[in-house]
CSV table of C-alpha atoms and ligand atoms in Angstrom, one decimal:
chain,number,residue,atom,x,y,z
F,1,MET,CA,-0.1,0.1,-0.3
F,2,MET,CA,2.6,2.7,0.7
F,3,SER,CA,4.1,2.0,-2.9
F,4,THR,CA,0.9,2.8,-4.4
F,5,ILE,CA,0.3,6.0,-1.8
F,6,ALA,CA,3.7,6.9,-2.9
F,7,ALA,CA,2.6,7.1,-6.8
F,8,LEU,CA,0.2,9.5,-5.3
F,9,SER,CA,-0.2,13.2,-7.0
F,10,ILE,CA,-1.9,16.2,-7.1
F,11,ARG,CA,-2.7,18.6,-9.8
F,12,ARG,CA,-5.9,21.2,-10.7
F,13,PHE,CA,-9.2,19.7,-11.8
F,14,ASP,CA,-9.8,19.8,-15.2
F,15,ALA,CA,-13.1,19.2,-16.8
F,16,ARG,CA,-12.8,15.7,-17.8
F,17,ASP,CA,-12.8,14.6,-13.6
F,18,THR,CA,-15.9,15.7,-13.7
F,19,ASP,CA,-17.6,12.5,-13.1
F,20,ALA,CA,-15.5,11.1,-11.0
F,21,VAL,CA,-15.3,13.4,-8.3
F,22,ILE,CA,-19.1,13.2,-8.6
F,23,ALA,CA,-18.7,10.5,-7.8
F,24,LEU,CA,-16.3,10.7,-5.1
F,25,TRP,CA,-18.5,13.6,-3.1
F,26,GLN,CA,-21.8,11.0,-3.8
F,27,GLN,CA,-19.5,8.3,-1.4
F,28,ALA,CA,-17.5,11.2,0.5
F,29,PHE,CA,-21.1,13.4,1.8
F,30,PRO,CA,-23.7,11.5,2.1
F,31,GLU,CA,-25.9,15.1,1.6
F,32,TYR,CA,-24.9,14.4,-1.8
F,33,ARG,CA,-27.5,11.9,-2.0
F,34,ASP,CA,-29.8,13.1,-0.6
F,35,ALA,CA,-32.9,14.4,-3.0
F,36,THR,CA,-34.5,16.7,-0.4
F,37,LYS,CA,-31.0,19.3,-0.7
F,38,PRO,CA,-31.1,20.6,-4.2
F,39,GLN,CA,-28.9,23.3,-3.1
F,40,ARG,CA,-26.5,20.1,-3.4
F,41,ASN,CA,-25.3,20.3,-7.1
F,42,PRO,CA,-22.6,18.1,-7.9
F,43,ARG,CA,-22.6,20.0,-10.9
F,44,LEU,CA,-23.3,23.1,-10.5
F,45,SER,CA,-20.6,23.4,-7.9
F,46,ILE,CA,-17.7,22.2,-10.0
F,47,ALA,CA,-19.1,24.7,-12.8
F,48,ASN,CA,-19.1,27.6,-10.1
F,49,LYS,CA,-15.7,26.8,-9.8
F,50,LEU,CA,-14.2,26.4,-12.8
F,51,ALA,CA,-15.6,30.3,-13.5
F,52,THR,CA,-14.3,31.3,-9.9
F,53,GLN,CA,-11.1,30.8,-8.6
F,54,PRO,CA,-10.2,27.3,-10.8
F,55,GLU,CA,-6.6,27.0,-9.9
F,56,LEU,CA,-7.5,26.8,-6.2
F,57,PHE,CA,-9.3,23.3,-7.5
F,58,PHE,CA,-7.4,19.9,-7.0
F,59,VAL,CA,-7.3,16.2,-7.2
F,60,ALA,CA,-5.4,13.4,-6.1
F,61,VAL,CA,-4.7,11.3,-8.3
F,62,LEU,CA,-3.6,7.3,-8.6
F,63,GLY,CA,-2.3,7.1,-12.3
F,64,GLU,CA,-5.8,7.9,-13.5
F,65,ARG,CA,-7.8,7.4,-10.9
F,66,VAL,CA,-9.3,10.8,-9.0
F,67,VAL,CA,-8.9,9.6,-5.2
F,68,GLY,CA,-9.4,13.0,-3.6
F,69,THR,CA,-10.7,16.6,-3.9
F,70,VAL,CA,-9.8,19.9,-2.3
F,71,MET,CA,-11.0,23.1,-2.8
F,72,GLY,CA,-9.4,26.5,-1.8
F,73,GLY,CA,-10.6,30.3,-2.1
F,74,TYR,CA,-9.1,33.3,-1.2
F,75,ASP,CA,-11.1,36.4,-1.2
F,76,GLY,CA,-8.0,38.7,0.0
F,77,HIS,CA,-8.6,38.8,3.4
F,78,ARG,CA,-8.9,35.6,4.4
F,79,GLY,CA,-8.2,31.8,2.9
F,80,TRP,CA,-11.3,28.8,3.0
F,81,LEU,CA,-11.4,25.2,2.3
F,82,TYR,CA,-14.1,23.1,0.9
F,83,SER,CA,-14.9,20.2,-0.4
F,84,LEU,CA,-12.2,18.0,1.0
F,85,ALA,CA,-12.6,14.4,0.4
F,86,VAL,CA,-10.4,11.3,0.0
F,87,ASP,CA,-11.5,7.6,-1.1
F,88,GLU,CA,-13.2,5.5,1.5
F,89,SER,CA,-10.9,2.7,0.8
F,90,LEU,CA,-7.4,4.6,0.6
F,91,ARG,CA,-8.5,7.0,4.1
F,92,ARG,CA,-5.9,6.8,6.9
F,93,HIS,CA,-2.7,6.8,4.2
F,94,GLY,CA,-1.9,11.1,4.3
F,95,ILE,CA,-3.8,11.7,1.2
F,96,GLY,CA,-6.4,13.9,3.0
F,97,SER,CA,-3.0,15.2,4.1
F,98,ARG,CA,-1.5,15.7,2.0
F,99,LEU,CA,-4.2,17.7,-0.4
F,100,VAL,CA,-4.4,19.5,2.7
F,101,ALA,CA,-1.0,20.9,2.6
F,102,HIS,CA,-1.6,21.1,-0.9
F,103,VAL,CA,-4.1,23.9,-0.7
F,104,GLU,CA,-1.9,25.6,2.2
F,105,ALA,CA,1.0,26.1,0.0
F,106,ALA,CA,-1.2,27.5,-3.0
F,107,LEU,CA,-2.5,30.0,-0.4
F,108,THR,CA,0.3,31.5,0.9
F,109,ALA,CA,2.3,31.6,-2.2
F,110,LEU,CA,-0.7,34.0,-3.0
F,111,GLY,CA,-0.5,35.9,0.5
F,112,CYS,CA,-3.0,34.3,2.2
F,113,PRO,CA,-2.3,35.1,6.0
F,114,LYS,CA,-5.3,32.8,7.5
F,115,LEU,CA,-7.1,29.6,6.1
F,116,ASN,CA,-10.9,29.4,7.4
F,117,LEU,CA,-13.0,25.7,6.8
F,118,GLN,CA,-16.0,24.9,8.5
F,119,VAL,CA,-17.6,21.1,9.7
F,120,LEU,CA,-20.6,20.2,10.1
F,121,SER,CA,-20.1,20.1,14.5
F,122,ALA,CA,-21.6,16.5,14.5
F,123,LYS,CA,-17.9,15.1,12.5
F,124,ASN,CA,-15.5,14.3,15.2
F,125,ASP,CA,-14.0,12.4,12.8
F,126,VAL,CA,-13.3,14.9,11.1
F,127,ARG,CA,-11.7,17.5,13.4
F,128,ALA,CA,-9.8,15.3,14.9
F,129,PHE,CA,-8.3,15.0,11.4
F,130,TYR,CA,-8.1,18.9,11.2
F,131,GLU,CA,-6.7,18.9,14.7
F,132,ALA,CA,-4.3,16.5,13.8
F,133,LEU,CA,-2.9,18.9,10.9
F,134,GLY,CA,-2.8,22.1,13.7
F,135,TYR,CA,-6.3,23.3,13.0
F,136,ARG,CA,-7.9,25.1,16.1
F,137,ALA,CA,-11.5,25.7,16.6
F,138,ASP,CA,-12.2,29.3,16.3
F,139,GLU,CA,-14.2,31.5,19.1
F,140,VAL,CA,-17.0,32.2,17.0
F,141,VAL,CA,-20.6,30.9,15.4
F,142,SER,CA,-20.4,30.2,11.9
F,143,PHE,CA,-24.0,32.5,9.5
F,144,GLY,CA,-24.9,32.1,6.8
F,145,LYS,CA,-27.6,33.4,3.7
F,146,ARG,CA,-28.5,31.0,0.9
F,147,LEU,CA,-28.3,33.8,-2.4
F,148,GLY,CA,-30.4,33.9,-5.4
F,149,GLU,CA,-33.1,31.3,-6.5
F,150,LEU,CA,-32.3,28.9,-3.7
F,151,ALA,CA,-32.3,32.4,-1.1
F,152,ASP,CA,-35.6,31.1,0.9
F,153,SER,CA,-34.9,27.4,1.5
F,154,SER,CA,-34.2,27.4,5.2
F,155,ARG,CA,-32.4,24.3,6.0
F,156,GLY,CA,-28.6,23.1,5.0
T,1,COA,C1,-11.4,13.7,6.4
T,1,COA,C2,-10.9,13.0,5.2
T,1,COA,C3,-10.3,13.8,4.1
T,1,COA,C4,-9.3,12.6,5.9
T,1,COA,O1,-8.8,12.1,4.8
T,1,COA,P1,-7.4,10.7,5.5
T,1,COA,O2,-6.6,11.2,3.7
T,1,COA,O3,-8.3,9.7,6.3
T,1,COA,O4,-6.5,11.8,6.0
T,1,COA,P2,-5.3,11.2,6.4
T,1,COA,O5,-4.6,9.7,6.5
T,1,COA,O6,-4.2,12.3,6.0
T,1,COA,O7,-5.1,11.5,8.1
T,1,COA,C5,-4.3,12.0,8.9
T,1,COA,C6,-4.3,12.2,10.2
T,1,COA,O8,-5.8,12.9,10.9
T,1,COA,C7,-6.7,12.0,11.9
T,1,COA,N1,-7.6,11.4,11.0
T,1,COA,C8,-7.8,11.0,10.4
T,1,COA,N2,-9.3,10.6,9.9
T,1,COA,C9,-9.9,10.5,11.2
T,1,COA,C10,-10.6,9.4,11.7
T,1,COA,N3,-11.4,9.0,11.2
T,1,COA,N4,-10.5,9.8,13.2
T,1,COA,C11,-9.9,10.3,13.8
T,1,COA,N5,-8.3,10.7,13.2
T,1,COA,C12,-8.3,11.0,11.9
T,1,COA,C13,-5.4,11.3,12.4
T,1,COA,O9,-4.3,11.5,12.7
T,1,COA,C14,-4.9,10.9,11.2
T,1,COA,O10,-3.1,10.7,11.1
T,1,COA,P3,-2.8,8.5,11.4
T,1,COA,O11,-3.9,7.9,10.4
T,1,COA,O12,-1.4,8.5,11.5
T,1,COA,O13,-3.7,8.4,12.7
T,1,COA,C15,-11.6,12.2,5.6
T,1,COA,O14,-11.8,11.3,5.9
T,1,COA,C16,-13.1,12.2,4.1
T,1,COA,O15,-13.3,12.3,2.8
T,1,COA,N6,-14.2,11.5,4.6
T,1,COA,C17,-15.5,12.4,4.3
T,1,COA,C18,-15.3,13.5,3.2
T,1,COA,C19,-15.5,15.1,4.7
T,1,COA,O16,-16.2,14.4,6.3
T,1,COA,N7,-14.5,15.4,4.7
T,1,COA,C20,-14.6,16.8,5.5
T,1,COA,C21,-15.3,18.3,4.9
T,1,COA,S1,-15.2,19.6,6.0
């Protein structure tokens, strides 16, 4: 297994990765399989990202196989991290850590002084992952509001 992971590379997302990334997200994020959440539209998320800082959307690949994803964003004040996912069969081999390090380096190169991210409160394993990488919970409450055509959706 170690030699398999040694062959891992991280590169920019390419439009040809779309179907593989959607399959990975549907496995990693149960909300993408929830038909009652129309705001969770992976194809739209990808299209939006390709229109805004596509250079901060990365995939981890083993040969031709997409085994991980991460998205970053930088607004000139803070950096944000989204959509970190690793194929279930390949977790706990350092791929998630490599993806986070990759987006951290890309944001650092842009002059970004702090990286923020949000984790659903119930996901204790994911909290443990970020703590292992040196992230600490900020003393903040996260607020959000939907804009545009889904503005009236009250949840999620
Ligand atoms: C979170 C996730 C990306 C981690 O990917 P990964 O490749 O397994 O992570 P790594 O192998 O780099 O883990 C690094 C360290 O984090 C900690 N860690 C990782 N997964 C953990 C878990 N399930 N429970 C406790 N600690 C964990 C460990 O300290 C681990 O080091 P170790 O394996 O030597 O003990 C992966 O579990 C995943 O895709 N989860 C589902 C999607 C998700 O919820 N994403 C986060 C959205 S904010």
